[in-house]
Amino acid sequence: MNKHEYNKMIRGELYDPRDPYLRDLMTKQHALMDAFNESDRTDHATQNKLLEELLGHFLSIMASILRLVSISLLIIIVQCWMSPRLRSVKTSCSGPTLA
């Protein structure tokens, strides 16, 4: 396993993209991306595992946090929309005002 070309790539230097080690890495990454794209949207355990393999542990955690934040925001929006008390409140750039 010769990481010479990989190291040059990471440092931003010119490298040979035909290097067998780099080609092997690319093939593995493409297989992981295909598996993620073909996974069930609701299968978060599988998606998190694939993200961790693709992007590393830190980015996998960040993706989980973003998913939770987006779900939380959607729940808040739906609750505000469905709340009869808040339906009578008009919002503007200066803040909420009663209708």
Short mmCIF file of C-alpha atoms in Angstrom, two decimals:
data_model
loop_
_atom_site.label_atom_id
_atom_site.label_comp_id
_atom_site.label_asym_id
_atom_site.label_seq_id
_atom_site.Cartn_x
_atom_site.Cartn_y
_atom_site.Cartn_z
CA MET A 1 0.00 0.00 0.00
CA ASN A 2 1.72 3.15 -1.23
CA LYS A 3 0.13 6.32 0.12
CA HIS A 4 2.64 8.59 -1.60
CA GLU A 5 0.14 9.95 -4.15
CA TYR A 6 -2.57 10.15 -1.50
CA ASN A 7 -0.34 12.26 0.73
CA LYS A 8 0.49 14.57 -2.18
CA MET A 9 -3.23 14.95 -2.91
CA ILE A 10 -4.00 15.80 0.75
CA ARG A 11 -1.22 18.42 0.76
CA GLY A 12 -2.67 20.02 -2.38
CA GLU A 13 0.26 19.02 -4.57
CA LEU A 14 0.08 17.56 -8.06
CA TYR A 15 -0.57 13.81 -7.90
CA ASP A 16 -1.28 10.91 -10.23
CA PRO A 17 -5.01 10.08 -10.04
CA ARG A 18 -4.30 6.73 -11.74
CA ASP A 19 -2.45 5.52 -8.63
CA PRO A 20 -3.85 2.08 -7.65
CA TYR A 21 -4.31 3.12 -4.00
CA LEU A 22 -6.32 6.22 -5.00
CA ARG A 23 -8.39 4.23 -7.50
CA ASP A 24 -9.17 1.68 -4.77
CA LEU A 25 -10.23 4.47 -2.38
CA MET A 26 -12.44 6.03 -5.05
CA THR A 27 -14.10 2.69 -5.82
CA LYS A 28 -14.84 2.10 -2.12
CA GLN A 29 -16.23 5.64 -1.68
CA HIS A 30 -18.49 5.26 -4.72
CA ALA A 31 -19.82 1.95 -3.34
CA LEU A 32 -20.59 3.65 0.00
CA MET A 33 -22.33 6.57 -1.75
CA ASP A 34 -24.41 4.15 -3.81
CA ALA A 35 -25.37 2.23 -0.66
CA PHE A 36 -26.37 5.47 1.09
CA ASN A 37 -28.45 6.65 -1.89
CA GLU A 38 -30.20 3.29 -2.11
CA SER A 39 -30.89 3.06 1.64
CA ASP A 40 -34.32 3.65 3.13
CA ARG A 41 -34.75 7.30 4.19
CA THR A 42 -36.20 6.17 7.51
CA ASP A 43 -33.35 3.74 8.28
CA HIS A 44 -31.25 6.24 10.22
CA ALA A 45 -28.98 3.60 11.75
CA THR A 46 -27.85 2.41 8.33
CA GLN A 47 -27.53 5.93 6.96
CA ASN A 48 -25.48 7.05 9.99
CA LYS A 49 -23.18 4.04 9.63
CA LEU A 50 -22.62 4.80 5.95
CA LEU A 51 -22.06 8.51 6.65
CA GLU A 52 -19.54 7.62 9.31
CA GLU A 53 -17.65 5.43 6.87
CA LEU A 54 -17.84 8.09 4.17
CA LEU A 55 -17.17 11.24 6.15
CA GLY A 56 -15.73 10.17 9.46
CA HIS A 57 -17.23 10.07 12.92
CA PHE A 58 -17.44 13.85 13.45
CA LEU A 59 -19.40 14.53 10.28
CA SER A 60 -21.71 11.62 11.02
CA ILE A 61 -22.59 13.24 14.36
CA MET A 62 -23.16 16.58 12.62
CA ALA A 63 -25.49 14.94 10.08
CA SER A 64 -27.52 13.39 12.92
CA ILE A 65 -27.77 16.75 14.66
CA LEU A 66 -28.90 18.47 11.46
CA ARG A 67 -31.54 15.80 10.90
CA LEU A 68 -32.86 16.28 14.46
CA VAL A 69 -32.85 20.07 14.12
CA SER A 70 -34.77 19.95 10.85
CA ILE A 71 -37.34 17.56 12.35
CA SER A 72 -37.65 19.78 15.44
CA LEU A 73 -38.18 22.88 13.31
CA LEU A 74 -40.85 21.10 11.28
CA ILE A 75 -42.65 20.08 14.49
CA ILE A 76 -42.52 23.67 15.79
CA ILE A 77 -43.88 25.03 12.50
CA VAL A 78 -46.74 22.52 12.49
CA GLN A 79 -47.56 23.23 16.14
CA CYS A 80 -47.62 26.99 15.50
CA TRP A 81 -49.81 26.54 12.45
CA MET A 82 -52.26 24.28 14.28
CA SER A 83 -52.46 26.35 17.46
CA PRO A 84 -55.74 28.34 17.47
CA ARG A 85 -54.25 30.97 19.78
CA LEU A 86 -51.35 31.65 17.39
CA ARG A 87 -53.53 31.75 14.28
CA SER A 88 -54.79 35.16 15.37
CA VAL A 89 -51.23 36.53 15.56
CA LYS A 90 -49.79 38.24 12.49
CA THR A 91 -46.04 38.32 12.17
CA SER A 92 -44.01 41.01 10.52
CA CYS A 93 -40.36 42.01 10.31
CA SER A 94 -40.76 44.03 13.49
CA GLY A 95 -42.21 41.05 15.37
CA PRO A 96 -45.65 39.60 16.12
CA THR A 97 -48.68 41.84 16.39
CA LEU A 98 -52.22 40.90 17.32
CA ALA A 99 -54.75 40.85 14.50
#
